[in-house]
Each structure stands twice: as C-alpha cells, then as structure tokens.
Amino acid sequence: MATCQRGCAPAVRFCQRLNRLKTLDDDMMATSLKRCLSTLDLTLLGVGGMVGSGLYVLTGTVAKDMVGPAVIVSFIFAGIASLLAAFCYAEFGARIPKTGSAYMFTYVSVGEIWAFLIGWNVILENMIGGAAVARAWSGYLDSIFNHAIQNFTETHIMRWDVPFLAHYPDLLAAGILVVASLFISFGVQVSSYLNHIFSTISMCIIVFILIFGFMLAEPANWSQKEGGFAPFGWSGILAGSATCFYAFVGFDVIASSSEEAKNPQKAVPIATAISLGLAAAAYILVSTVLTLMVPWHTLDPNSALADAFFRRGYSWAGVIVAVGSICAMNTVLLCNLFSLPRIVYAMAEDGLFFKIFAQVNPTTKVPVNAILVFGVLMATMALIFDLEALVQFLSIGTLLAYTFVAASVIVLRFQPEKSSSKGTSSTSPITNAEPSPAPSECQNISEDSGELKQYESFSDKLQLVERQKTRERRGAGQLRAYWEPYLGRLLGNCEPGEVVALCVLGLIVSSVSLCVVVVFGLTQMQLPLWSFATLVVIFSLAYVTCMALIWVHEPQTNTKTFQVPVVPLTPGASILINVFLMMKLSPLTWIRFTIWIVVGLFVYFSYGIWHSKEGMRELQPKDMAARYVVLPSGSLVETVESVQPDGQVDTSAPHMNPSAATTTEEYPIRR
C-alpha cells in the first residue's frame, strides 16, 4: 500500500497544482489600479457594452429572417436568460472586487487551469468582438459615403481573394482601434468620459427613434394581411431568442471594472441591474417601433432603422439614426478595449501570463503594455479578416465563461468558510475585511459554525467537547437538519461542500447530455422516438436530482454583499441555457475553440504553471500550529503541525495528511 501511495504521489501532487485555488488578500480593496468609477460610470459602461450595433442591425435581421414582429418576445426571453447570468456576475463582482471577471471568479472557486482556459478564451472573444465591431463601424460609415473608401482602397492600395480574409485591407477599422487604444491608455477617467459622451448621444438618439417612430407607427403592419404577429410560430421565437441573447453580451465589463470602482459592493449589483434593464427596454421598444413603421418582411437587414425612416420619407431622420449607430459602435469598441487589457493584467499579475503585461503605469494607473499590445493585435485582425469570418467565431468563449461563473456561485455558496489564525494566511478564497474579534468571540464563532479551531490550552478543548455533546449546529455545506433522518446515512459522513461540488459536476454533465440529445437526437444522431424520449427523461431526472441534492445542504448566510436569489435554481438554469446555446453553434466554431484551447494549454504548461504566484506561495516557509486532543485512555496528546498550503503534498510521508507534517507527544492526565 505504501509503495502504491508513493507511486501515485507525483500524479496527486500534479493534479493539486492544476486545481489550486487563488488566495485573496485580507484587504480586498487594496489595488495598484485607481478606484475612481462611480455607479453611474459602471452603468454607462454596461449600457455601452450591450447597446451597440445589435440595436441597429440585429433587430432587423432577426425580425425579417427568423421571427417577424414577435422579435419583441424573443428579446424578452433573451433578457430573462441574460439576467440569470448577470446575477452571478453581480454577486462575484461585489464579493471579489478584483479585475479579471470570469477568470478571477473561476480561479477562487474551481481551480487554476480552468481559470486560465476561461481567461484565455475570453481574451480571444474580446479581440474578435472588437475587430468585428470595428469592421462593422467602418462598413457603416463607408456606406454613408456610397462605399467611396472601399473603392479607393481596392483601386489604389490592394485587393486579394483569400478565404476567411477580407477582399481589401480595412485601414479605417484598424485606424479607429489604434486611436481608441491610445485614448484608453491615458487612464480610466479618460475612457469613462469618452464612454459618457458616446453613450449619452446614443441614448438621446434612441429616445428620438422611439418618439418619432411611434408617431409613424401603423398597427396594420402586425395584421394577418402582413403575416401576423408571429409568422414563424414558437419555433421561430425560440430560435430568435438564442440569437438575441448575444445582444446582451457585454455586461461583464462591469465586473471587470470592479477593481477600479469606488464602492464595488454596492455599485456593481446596482449598475448591472440598471444597465441590463435599460438595454432590454431599448431592444424591446426599438423592435416594436421598427416592426410598426414598415412591414417586417420588407426590412433591410443591414440598416433596418435608417432604411425604415428613409422609406417613410424622412431622410434627415435616417442620417440621425446613422450617427446614433456609429456612436453606439464606439461605445462597444471602448468597452472591448477597456475590459480586454484588464483580463490580461489579472492573469499576468497571478503569474499565469507574461509578466510584462502586469506592469501598471504609475501616472495613469492602467496596464499600458496590455492595452497597446492587444490593441495593435485587434487592429491587425480588423485589417485583414472578413466581418463574417470574425462573427462566426464569436460567443463560445463567452458562453463557457457564463457557465463556469454560474457553477462557481453554487460551489462558493455551499463552501464552508475558513477562519484564519494568527500568524497564518487565510486559505479561504473569500474573506470579509472586518476587524478581528476578541479571542473568546473567535472561539464562539468557531463553535457555532462547526469548523476546526486551533486551541492554545487543553481546558479550551475540553469545554468544546462538552458543548458539542449538548448541541450541534449545521455549517455551510452540511446536510440540513431536516433531511438528516432521510439522507444522513448516505451523505452525513461527507466533508462539508463535498457533495455540492460533485453535484455541480453532475449538473454540468447532465446539462451537456440533455442538450446534445435535444439538439442532435432526431437529426444528426437519428435516434428512434422512444430512445429520444427515454434519454431526455433520464438526463432530465439526473439534472433535477443534482439540483435537489444541492438544495438539501446548508448555504452560507452571513455575507453582507449582494447574493444571487434562489440558489441553486438561478445559476442551475443559467448553466442549462448556456450549454444549450453552445450546442447551437456551428462546427467551425468548435474547431476554432479546440485549436485555441490546445494553444492555451501549451502556453500554460510552458509558462503559467511554473510562474504561478500560488505555486510560489507553496514554497514559502511553513507555519507551526498546535492542537490538544483527549484520547479515550484519558491521556492528553499535543499535536504540533507544520501547516502548508492545501495544494502541496509531502511525499516523504504518504501516510500523513497532505497539508501538514505532524509530530505528536502524549502526556498522562491526573484524575
């Protein structure tokens, strides 16, 4: 047995290195960045990230090709689905006011390699998203001047015909990205002011569209003569909801900015709720106006709003709409260029990415190297790649990040809180920055939560033993007392939070299995109807069972920041929706995702795992702690432990606890 343990020790140690959690500082408000963003700043960042080109382009495309006037219902469903994910981001942004968004949230709850892969994919998503918006911005502006820029470039500079590449280099799109990167490198306040200007102009033009559009509304455009309100039925509405969901992608910029917020505990949840509400209202009302102004089947998918005003004889209004579209695209560009360098900075600050990107300019208090380097890379992509080739690679990384953040909310909600003793650093991923209570108060807290406490005297230990005999209180991650008679024999001996973590894994597996059967069962897989129905029932029951097993455990209740309501139902539903949308993506997107993951793993194993700060923390000098335990024989045992980080294993003593090297001395007690 000892030989087997010694042989498995390197593999165990390697797995622990991959899954080590990030240890946060006691003072979560400490940062090298500048905390200067208010709730209004964060709200406008969120609105700018969501209300962009989709308002002027996506509404017309979905209404004409997929849904009809019922695009309103599609946006309502998409807004509700986005709200589930936004709740999860708001809780983490308030509890962990650190930059990095989904990467940081995954690092403190799931593990290092998963966090790296999430951050790695979000980096590519932001680069592609920014390049795609820059191409759309360039094309929209070029169309106002009757494609004069495109014609000049193809005639006097160059033109090529290569798959996935544009027919000509888009110098305008690359130029706007470089200029925007320079502005953002001047500091977070400059970025915020620019976003304020463009967002204000965009919202004023949206108000103009709504007022003037309702004046031109014709209810007959929803009549049966024009095809009715929902010509494509419920299938079209649901398909449109999946597409409209991507219109709300962008609220995560609020969580990415939490390290630069003045009061993130309050500002992040409020800004997330207000910005998502404003974005949903804008999409729903503009869709209503658009389909009432002109028949839905006559819409121009490329510029539906501007074309609708032109066709009604108000060409001047179409020009105003075009200006609003350009301003809205500017806000999306700023949000992409704002959040991307901060994710890179967070990864570099943790040692998982190249150290040069962790440098913060002492004057502007922003990661200038990350802003300029990735701004140039984004501009290069916009210069040579076609818009359609860029768009078809979008969304999978964002949906994967949403899934991991939702899973992290469940894991952390049912994770027992670990208290830090004097002289040792806390191993808990989340701690409240509050003054330490008196020693006796600490003892009572430890007893109430049922957690392990280091005692300095034998009398303290005896008092704890006597009190535990008379009363027992449930801590976070333990089985609820009501369910103890029914499930205690099966689950009562598990460590707090262990069953919940396994159920979260089961939740993801059952969601993937269920969505694969639903999406591909009757088409690509060609399953018989009875087999399809059986698999749907089996995986649905597995999903519900995992949710129920999570619910019968005690959650954390003492946090003072925003919490996602109705856990685990809210994050569980978010996981299911995100997985379903991922299954609807094209095979080419999955191929790109696989290739990018392989490249990311190469970067992680060649650099990140060796420079990780959590790995460096494991090599720090060990602290010592003592415990006093009473044996049945009546002897007192003093146990001296060398406390190590959780991810380190002592291979020289495989029979010991992996997190401690222990020496024990026994003393008789006089009765």
XYZ file of C-alpha atoms in Angstrom:
671
model
C 0.000 0.000 0.000
C 2.828 2.392 0.905
C 4.549 1.671 -2.418
C 1.300 2.415 -4.277
C 0.888 5.705 -2.419
C 4.464 6.714 -3.198
C 3.923 5.898 -6.867
C 0.686 7.895 -7.019
C 2.061 10.863 -5.067
C 3.543 12.680 -8.137
C 0.247 12.363 -10.013
C -1.725 13.560 -6.985
C 0.636 16.474 -6.493
C 0.381 17.386 -10.186
C -3.439 17.362 -10.079
C -3.377 19.511 -6.961
C -1.157 22.026 -8.737
C -3.620 22.211 -11.623
C -6.604 22.729 -9.316
C -5.101 25.019 -6.673
C -7.271 27.975 -5.740
C -6.285 31.595 -5.628
C -5.736 33.023 -2.153
C -7.019 36.574 -1.914
C -5.523 39.232 0.326
C -7.292 40.186 3.541
C -7.758 43.728 2.258
C -9.770 43.195 -0.923
C -9.903 46.924 -1.666
C -6.118 47.219 -1.999
C -5.058 47.617 -5.626
C -2.387 49.150 -7.834
C -5.145 50.483 -10.109
C -7.105 53.666 -9.436
C -10.506 53.380 -7.730
C -12.423 56.259 -9.291
C -15.510 54.796 -11.024
C -18.938 55.607 -9.608
C -22.200 53.700 -10.019
C -23.089 55.972 -12.954
C -19.762 55.229 -14.652
C -20.271 51.470 -14.308
C -23.881 51.741 -15.518
C -22.900 53.609 -18.667
C -20.093 51.109 -19.278
C -22.643 48.296 -19.117
C -25.100 50.110 -21.389
C -22.305 50.892 -23.832
C -21.217 47.256 -23.905
C -24.733 45.960 -24.651
C -26.466 48.661 -26.723
C -24.280 48.742 -29.803
C -24.542 47.700 -33.404
C -27.022 44.991 -32.432
C -29.717 47.618 -31.856
C -29.343 48.960 -35.392
C -28.554 45.724 -37.259
C -29.586 42.669 -35.221
C -33.183 43.789 -34.684
C -33.862 43.983 -38.415
C -32.074 40.720 -39.203
C -33.930 38.679 -36.576
C -37.293 40.281 -37.382
C -37.063 39.628 -41.118
C -35.383 36.236 -41.271
C -36.432 34.438 -38.088
C -39.312 35.840 -36.030
C -41.304 38.719 -37.531
C -42.880 41.257 -35.131
C -42.614 38.641 -32.361
C -38.957 39.643 -32.111
C -40.254 41.588 -29.108
C -40.985 38.312 -27.306
C -37.589 36.950 -28.357
C -35.850 39.905 -26.742
C -37.908 39.432 -23.558
C -36.843 35.767 -23.318
C -33.229 36.678 -24.123
C -33.269 39.413 -21.475
C -34.500 36.981 -18.816
C -31.813 34.442 -19.755
C -29.156 37.170 -19.630
C -30.442 38.281 -16.233
C -29.629 34.851 -14.783
C -26.005 35.169 -15.875
C -25.861 38.824 -14.814
C -26.958 37.889 -11.272
C -23.962 35.545 -10.986
C -21.529 38.201 -12.222
C -23.023 40.784 -9.859
C -22.518 38.555 -6.804
C -18.895 37.848 -7.644
C -18.159 41.448 -8.594
C -19.452 42.603 -5.203
C -17.793 39.857 -3.124
C -14.483 39.873 -5.013
C -13.798 43.445 -6.214
C -10.850 42.395 -8.349
C -10.312 42.773 -12.074
C -10.402 39.691 -14.270
C -14.135 38.963 -14.278
C -14.878 35.297 -15.121
C -11.180 34.371 -14.919
C -10.894 35.616 -11.349
C -14.202 34.088 -10.261
C -13.182 30.674 -11.611
C -9.726 30.917 -10.017
C -11.059 31.411 -6.478
C -13.629 28.624 -6.666
C -12.851 25.955 -9.311
C -9.119 25.833 -9.965
C -6.098 27.334 -11.694
C -6.064 25.559 -15.041
C -9.799 26.095 -15.541
C -9.393 29.771 -14.738
C -6.546 30.075 -17.225
C -8.578 28.444 -20.000
C -11.561 30.704 -19.258
C -9.365 33.794 -19.352
C -7.595 32.546 -22.470
C -10.900 32.170 -24.326
C -12.298 35.478 -23.080
C -9.165 37.186 -24.432
C -9.829 35.803 -27.918
C -13.547 36.617 -27.673
C -12.785 40.238 -26.845
C -10.224 40.508 -29.627
C -12.600 39.049 -32.200
C -15.520 41.092 -30.875
C -13.593 44.349 -31.038
C -12.277 43.613 -34.529
C -15.771 42.660 -35.752
C -17.323 45.854 -34.380
C -14.536 47.918 -35.961
C -15.242 46.268 -39.336
C -18.970 46.950 -38.911
C -18.242 50.556 -37.901
C -16.057 51.023 -40.969
C -18.630 49.443 -43.299
C -21.476 51.522 -41.881
C -19.529 54.762 -42.253
C -18.401 53.758 -45.739
C -21.999 53.093 -46.794
C -22.939 56.692 -45.910
C -20.358 57.880 -48.460
C -21.525 55.383 -51.100
C -18.568 52.975 -50.469
C -16.010 55.550 -51.583
C -13.438 54.318 -49.038
C -13.705 50.698 -50.204
C -13.454 51.662 -53.869
C -10.396 53.835 -53.264
C -8.634 51.112 -51.254
C -9.281 48.384 -53.819
C -8.195 50.616 -56.688
C -5.117 52.360 -55.296
C -3.822 50.106 -52.499
C -4.543 46.392 -52.937
C -7.172 43.693 -53.271
C -6.939 39.942 -52.662
C -9.216 36.926 -52.848
C -8.282 34.586 -49.988
C -10.764 32.515 -47.918
C -11.578 33.998 -44.471
C -9.748 37.201 -45.398
C -11.310 40.471 -46.474
C -11.190 41.463 -50.115
C -9.212 44.552 -49.175
C -7.299 45.827 -46.100
C -9.675 47.843 -43.928
C -7.400 50.698 -42.920
C -10.275 52.654 -41.391
C -11.206 49.832 -38.986
C -7.572 49.313 -37.952
C -7.064 53.044 -37.518
C -10.055 53.535 -35.203
C -8.824 50.677 -32.982
C -5.335 52.168 -32.701
C -6.725 55.623 -31.875
C -9.144 54.172 -29.302
C -6.294 52.203 -27.688
C -4.256 55.384 -27.324
C -7.151 57.185 -25.635
C -7.746 54.283 -23.225
C -4.061 54.204 -22.288
C -4.443 57.751 -20.891
C -6.347 56.395 -17.888
C -9.656 55.040 -16.704
C -11.177 58.506 -16.280
C -10.480 59.403 -19.917
C -12.090 56.131 -21.015
C -15.080 56.827 -18.783
C -15.523 60.375 -20.127
C -15.426 59.168 -23.731
C -17.942 56.452 -22.933
C -20.173 59.049 -21.233
C -20.161 61.214 -24.350
C -20.929 58.453 -26.849
C -23.456 56.716 -24.564
C -25.333 59.954 -23.932
C -25.543 60.723 -27.654
C -26.634 57.156 -28.399
C -29.361 57.172 -25.729
C -30.665 60.568 -26.879
C -30.940 59.241 -30.442
C -32.722 56.115 -29.153
C -35.254 58.367 -27.409
C -35.692 60.266 -30.695
C -36.233 56.985 -32.557
C -38.889 55.899 -30.075
C -40.817 59.173 -30.050
C -40.721 59.798 -33.796
C -41.128 56.116 -34.605
C -44.309 55.733 -32.557
C -45.698 58.797 -34.335
C -45.181 56.942 -37.637
C -46.459 53.584 -36.344
C -49.095 51.703 -38.316
C -50.765 48.836 -36.376
C -51.780 47.292 -39.711
C -48.185 46.100 -40.104
C -48.947 43.490 -37.406
C -52.149 42.335 -39.068
C -52.764 38.981 -40.726
C -52.531 40.717 -44.097
C -48.798 41.234 -43.472
C -48.313 37.757 -41.963
C -49.447 38.349 -38.383
C -47.514 38.961 -35.180
C -45.692 35.604 -35.064
C -45.495 34.268 -38.631
C -42.774 31.723 -37.735
C -44.538 30.393 -34.618
C -42.958 29.424 -31.313
C -40.049 27.679 -33.012
C -39.111 30.966 -34.666
C -39.473 32.861 -31.381
C -37.157 30.439 -29.554
C -34.618 30.469 -32.392
C -34.736 34.255 -32.368
C -34.218 34.280 -28.582
C -30.982 32.325 -28.999
C -29.721 34.948 -31.447
C -31.000 37.910 -29.409
C -29.178 36.549 -26.351
C -25.886 37.738 -27.843
C -27.194 41.312 -27.944
C -26.872 41.408 -24.140
C -23.288 40.131 -24.073
C -21.239 42.948 -22.599
C -22.495 43.387 -19.042
C -19.416 41.542 -17.798
C -17.423 44.755 -18.384
C -18.963 45.947 -15.096
C -17.455 43.038 -13.160
C -14.145 43.555 -14.991
C -14.114 47.151 -13.710
C -14.876 46.313 -10.071
C -11.236 46.817 -9.016
C -11.497 50.427 -10.216
C -14.887 51.134 -8.590
C -15.120 53.338 -5.515
C -17.678 51.151 -3.740
C -17.917 47.875 -5.667
C -20.068 46.104 -3.052
C -22.985 48.391 -3.877
C -22.070 49.810 -7.274
C -21.584 46.534 -9.173
C -25.027 44.957 -8.442
C -26.866 48.268 -8.949
C -25.043 49.077 -12.196
C -25.604 45.546 -13.527
C -29.351 45.671 -12.838
C -29.875 49.179 -14.229
C -27.759 48.686 -17.358
C -29.402 45.355 -18.208
C -32.836 46.868 -17.653
C -32.067 49.849 -19.879
C -30.610 47.625 -22.598
C -33.602 45.270 -22.534
C -36.041 48.208 -22.664
C -34.148 49.732 -25.595
C -34.144 46.499 -27.608
C -37.819 45.730 -26.915
C -39.106 49.242 -27.646
C -36.974 49.774 -30.752
C -38.107 46.393 -32.116
C -41.712 47.457 -31.529
C -41.197 50.756 -33.369
C -39.333 49.125 -36.240
C -41.961 46.483 -36.992
C -44.782 49.036 -36.682
C -43.169 51.561 -39.040
C -42.764 49.219 -42.030
C -43.871 45.626 -42.753
C -41.406 43.184 -41.194
C -40.851 41.256 -44.437
C -39.601 44.406 -46.233
C -36.873 45.301 -43.711
C -33.287 45.851 -44.819
C -31.183 43.527 -42.600
C -28.033 45.657 -42.974
C -29.500 49.003 -41.836
C -33.083 48.379 -40.819
C -33.739 51.504 -38.736
C -32.152 54.043 -41.062
C -33.806 52.413 -44.077
C -37.227 52.496 -42.343
C -37.054 56.276 -41.919
C -35.789 56.734 -45.484
C -38.723 54.719 -46.840
C -41.204 56.776 -44.843
C -39.823 59.926 -46.496
C -37.724 61.267 -43.623
C -34.202 61.037 -44.958
C -32.912 63.537 -42.363
C -34.074 61.173 -39.624
C -32.172 58.346 -41.315
C -28.979 60.415 -41.077
C -29.565 60.949 -37.339
C -30.049 57.200 -36.906
C -26.789 56.570 -38.771
C -24.965 58.928 -36.373
C -26.500 57.072 -33.426
C -25.340 53.769 -34.846
C -21.742 55.000 -35.139
C -21.809 56.364 -31.564
C -23.204 53.065 -30.280
C -20.461 51.126 -32.056
C -17.888 53.462 -30.482
C -19.130 52.551 -27.001
C -18.837 48.837 -27.774
C -15.284 49.366 -29.061
C -14.354 51.246 -25.900
C -15.816 48.515 -23.687
C -13.911 45.788 -25.540
C -10.659 47.719 -25.369
C -11.372 48.555 -21.723
C -12.051 45.036 -20.411
C -9.570 43.006 -22.519
C -6.328 44.504 -21.089
C -7.636 44.106 -17.545
C -8.200 40.386 -18.008
C -4.677 40.095 -19.424
C -3.379 42.158 -16.496
C -5.132 39.909 -13.944
C -3.638 36.762 -15.490
C -0.173 38.322 -15.662
C -0.467 39.589 -12.081
C -1.120 35.998 -10.946
C 1.914 34.769 -12.876
C -0.096 32.745 -15.412
C 0.707 35.073 -18.319
C 3.780 37.049 -19.330
C 4.939 39.386 -16.589
C 5.339 42.394 -18.880
C 1.545 42.722 -19.067
C 1.268 43.101 -15.268
C 3.073 46.438 -15.283
C 0.874 49.412 -14.377
C 1.786 52.927 -15.462
C 2.490 54.943 -12.277
C 0.819 58.054 -13.704
C -2.296 56.773 -15.453
C -2.743 53.708 -13.171
C -3.660 51.436 -16.115
C -1.853 48.413 -17.677
C -0.470 50.343 -20.650
C 1.534 47.439 -22.106
C -1.534 45.198 -22.265
C -3.664 47.987 -23.753
C -1.241 48.868 -26.548
C -0.113 45.341 -27.459
C -3.586 43.835 -27.614
C -4.980 46.978 -29.229
C -2.480 46.536 -32.072
C -3.327 42.815 -32.330
C -7.032 43.659 -32.506
C -6.333 46.268 -35.184
C -4.373 43.705 -37.207
C -7.314 41.304 -37.102
C -9.685 44.054 -38.234
C -7.279 44.974 -41.023
C -7.155 41.611 -42.789
C -10.117 39.439 -41.674
C -13.600 39.499 -43.131
C -16.502 40.509 -40.862
C -18.452 37.277 -41.433
C -15.365 35.165 -40.723
C -14.912 37.023 -37.432
C -18.534 36.833 -36.311
C -18.867 33.074 -36.783
C -16.080 32.523 -34.236
C -17.818 34.545 -31.527
C -19.771 33.521 -28.442
C -18.440 30.114 -27.411
C -15.862 31.552 -25.019
C -18.409 33.943 -23.520
C -20.962 31.170 -23.008
C -18.303 28.941 -21.451
C -17.367 31.758 -19.073
C -21.030 32.245 -18.125
C -21.279 28.521 -17.378
C -18.228 28.441 -15.117
C -19.281 31.596 -13.268
C -22.728 30.108 -12.573
C -21.123 26.885 -11.330
C -18.730 28.891 -9.162
C -21.643 30.670 -7.477
C -23.084 27.329 -6.353
C -19.719 25.999 -5.166
C -18.905 29.089 -3.132
C -22.413 29.451 -1.708
C -22.167 25.993 -0.095
C -18.475 26.125 0.764
C -17.623 26.269 4.489
C -15.945 29.492 5.488
C -12.427 29.017 6.789
C -11.131 31.241 9.536
C -7.519 32.337 9.644
C -5.499 32.047 12.817
C -2.795 34.382 13.943
C 0.388 34.043 12.028
C -1.114 32.091 9.191
C -2.611 33.306 5.981
C -6.194 32.519 5.205
C -6.740 29.758 2.704
C -10.300 30.803 2.074
C -10.916 32.227 -1.368
C -13.287 34.815 0.082
C -12.895 36.603 3.373
C -14.624 39.633 4.796
C -12.327 42.545 5.536
C -13.572 43.210 9.071
C -11.750 43.731 12.391
C -10.811 40.537 14.174
C -12.990 39.779 17.209
C -11.686 39.071 20.681
C -10.299 35.564 21.397
C -13.383 34.419 23.285
C -15.554 35.747 20.496
C -13.469 33.836 17.960
C -13.997 30.667 19.958
C -17.772 31.116 19.958
C -17.850 31.790 16.229
C -15.856 28.673 15.539
C -18.126 26.599 17.722
C -21.279 27.936 16.065
C -20.040 27.232 12.563
C -18.816 23.753 13.398
C -15.380 24.455 11.911
C -11.981 23.321 13.185
C -10.365 25.766 15.599
C -6.814 25.831 16.938
C -6.864 25.968 20.774
C -3.945 27.078 22.872
C -4.935 25.232 26.048
C -6.285 21.829 26.980
C -9.130 23.361 29.016
C -10.438 25.117 25.919
C -10.531 21.786 24.119
C -12.389 20.098 26.984
C -15.004 22.857 27.027
C -15.535 22.428 23.287
C -16.004 18.658 23.670
C -18.626 19.133 26.378
C -20.522 21.753 24.396
C -20.540 19.654 21.238
C -22.158 16.835 23.191
C -25.091 19.032 24.145
C -25.673 20.883 20.910
C -24.753 20.670 17.255
C -25.305 23.356 14.676
C -25.113 22.974 10.922
C -22.494 24.902 8.988
C -22.368 25.826 5.319
C -22.063 22.808 3.056
C -23.500 20.374 5.603
C -26.748 18.449 5.277
C -29.787 20.333 6.571
C -31.033 19.026 9.911
C -34.486 18.304 8.469
C -33.040 15.843 5.960
C -30.682 14.132 8.388
C -33.068 11.235 9.199
C -33.594 10.534 5.487
C -30.181 11.192 3.902
C -27.847 11.175 6.899
C -26.696 7.594 6.443
C -25.898 8.236 2.762
C -24.453 11.767 2.872
C -23.823 12.511 6.544
C -20.180 11.366 6.579
C -19.089 13.555 3.639
C -16.964 16.647 4.141
C -18.846 19.986 4.079
C -19.247 21.131 0.484
C -18.018 17.840 -0.997
C -21.444 16.597 -2.085
C -22.305 20.004 -3.537
C -19.113 20.086 -5.623
C -19.852 16.626 -7.026
C -23.449 17.634 -7.751
C -22.277 20.732 -9.629
C -20.138 18.477 -11.808
C -23.167 16.214 -12.296
C -25.264 19.281 -13.131
C -22.900 20.261 -15.943
C -22.613 16.698 -17.288
C -26.383 16.159 -17.261
C -26.949 19.563 -18.913
C -24.497 18.741 -21.702
C -26.014 15.283 -22.209
C -29.574 16.613 -22.229
C -28.773 19.415 -24.687
C -26.873 17.072 -27.012
C -29.889 14.749 -27.177
C -32.386 17.598 -27.640
C -30.375 19.406 -30.327
C -28.934 16.458 -32.263
C -31.062 13.472 -31.216
C -33.617 13.491 -34.026
C -31.347 14.988 -36.714
C -27.661 14.072 -36.790
C -27.940 11.172 -34.315
C -31.198 9.871 -35.910
C -32.444 8.291 -32.689
C -35.773 6.433 -32.649
C -38.520 8.394 -30.944
C -38.693 6.009 -27.959
C -34.929 6.221 -27.456
C -35.003 10.014 -27.748
C -37.777 10.305 -25.157
C -36.058 7.851 -22.784
C -32.751 9.715 -22.882
C -34.473 13.063 -22.356
C -36.261 11.690 -19.284
C -33.098 10.097 -17.863
C -30.925 13.193 -18.235
C -33.708 15.483 -17.012
C -34.088 13.368 -13.876
C -30.322 13.463 -13.357
C -30.379 17.256 -13.658
C -33.262 17.619 -11.193
C -31.671 15.143 -8.768
C -28.408 17.111 -8.705
C -30.339 20.332 -8.066
C -32.288 18.685 -5.232
C -29.148 17.267 -3.580
C -27.564 20.715 -3.655
C -30.670 22.281 -2.132
C -30.770 19.926 0.885
C -27.440 21.367 2.105
C -26.956 24.480 4.186
C -25.808 27.597 2.267
C -23.748 30.492 3.566
C -25.921 33.148 5.184
C -23.583 35.664 6.777
C -22.336 37.541 3.715
C -23.081 41.263 3.641
C -22.883 41.748 -0.120
C -25.320 41.021 -2.925
C -26.346 37.359 -3.323
C -27.918 35.595 -6.280
C -31.541 34.797 -5.370
C -32.994 31.282 -5.377
C -29.735 29.310 -5.398
C -29.219 26.718 -6.877
C -32.178 27.271 -9.239
C -30.961 30.556 -10.760
C -27.351 29.514 -11.574
C -28.534 26.000 -12.485
C -30.953 27.398 -15.069
C -28.188 29.668 -16.369
C -25.903 26.644 -16.856
C -28.592 24.805 -18.823
C -29.326 27.797 -21.072
C -25.647 28.478 -21.758
C -24.927 24.847 -22.635
C -27.963 24.748 -24.944
C -26.757 27.859 -26.795
C -23.263 26.379 -27.132
C -24.747 23.292 -28.776
C -26.395 25.563 -31.366
C -23.065 26.976 -32.547
C -21.522 25.900 -35.849
C -18.976 23.049 -36.104
C -16.368 25.521 -37.381
C -16.679 27.457 -34.127
C -15.999 24.277 -32.139
C -12.947 23.547 -34.300
C -11.610 27.034 -33.613
C -12.343 26.563 -29.929
C -10.422 23.269 -29.826
C -7.388 24.743 -31.592
C -7.342 27.759 -29.298
C -7.616 25.512 -26.220
C -4.613 23.471 -27.419
C -2.585 26.674 -27.885
C -3.671 27.833 -24.429
C -2.609 24.569 -22.800
C 0.802 24.928 -24.431
C 1.169 28.442 -23.003
C 0.028 27.306 -19.554
C 2.304 24.263 -19.278
C 5.303 26.056 -20.767
C 4.964 29.254 -18.735
C 1.950 29.665 -16.451
C 2.310 26.626 -14.212
C 5.965 27.468 -13.495
C 5.418 31.160 -12.705
C 2.119 30.925 -10.825
C 2.111 33.026 -7.657
C 0.060 30.357 -5.929
C 2.828 27.908 -6.762
C 5.387 30.320 -5.306
C 3.258 30.639 -2.178
C 3.542 26.878 -1.619
C 7.320 27.224 -1.358
C 7.163 29.814 1.435
C 8.309 28.840 4.982
C 5.812 26.730 6.843
C 3.963 27.931 9.950
C 3.556 25.880 13.090
C 0.316 25.143 14.933
C -0.547 23.029 17.983
C -3.642 21.036 18.952
C -4.635 19.253 22.149
C -6.702 16.090 21.881
C -8.049 13.799 24.638
C -7.671 10.088 23.933
C -10.174 7.503 25.273
C -7.484 6.346 27.706
C -7.517 9.750 29.355
C -4.149 10.890 28.033
C -3.527 14.341 26.585
C -1.941 14.409 23.138
C -0.142 17.522 21.956
C -0.012 17.579 18.154
C 2.400 20.025 16.516
C 1.714 20.570 12.826
C 3.728 22.214 10.094
C 0.968 23.939 8.151
C 1.354 24.041 4.364
C -0.875 25.323 1.588
C -3.637 22.936 0.617
C -2.211 22.164 -2.800
C 1.162 20.784 -1.521
C 1.762 17.145 -0.678
C 4.547 15.759 1.493
C 5.665 12.728 -0.480
C 8.126 11.681 2.166
C 5.260 10.762 4.481
C 2.432 9.453 2.336
C 0.517 8.176 5.350
C 0.119 11.694 6.736
C -2.352 14.460 5.988
C -1.144 16.061 2.739
C -1.459 19.534 4.213
C 0.569 19.013 7.398
C 3.647 17.318 8.775
C 2.812 16.245 12.334
C 4.746 15.370 15.494
C 2.845 14.032 18.482
C 3.675 13.697 22.183
C 1.434 12.007 24.765
C 1.111 13.062 28.393
C -0.904 11.304 31.157
C -3.591 13.340 32.898
C -4.029 13.214 36.662
C -7.634 12.382 37.512
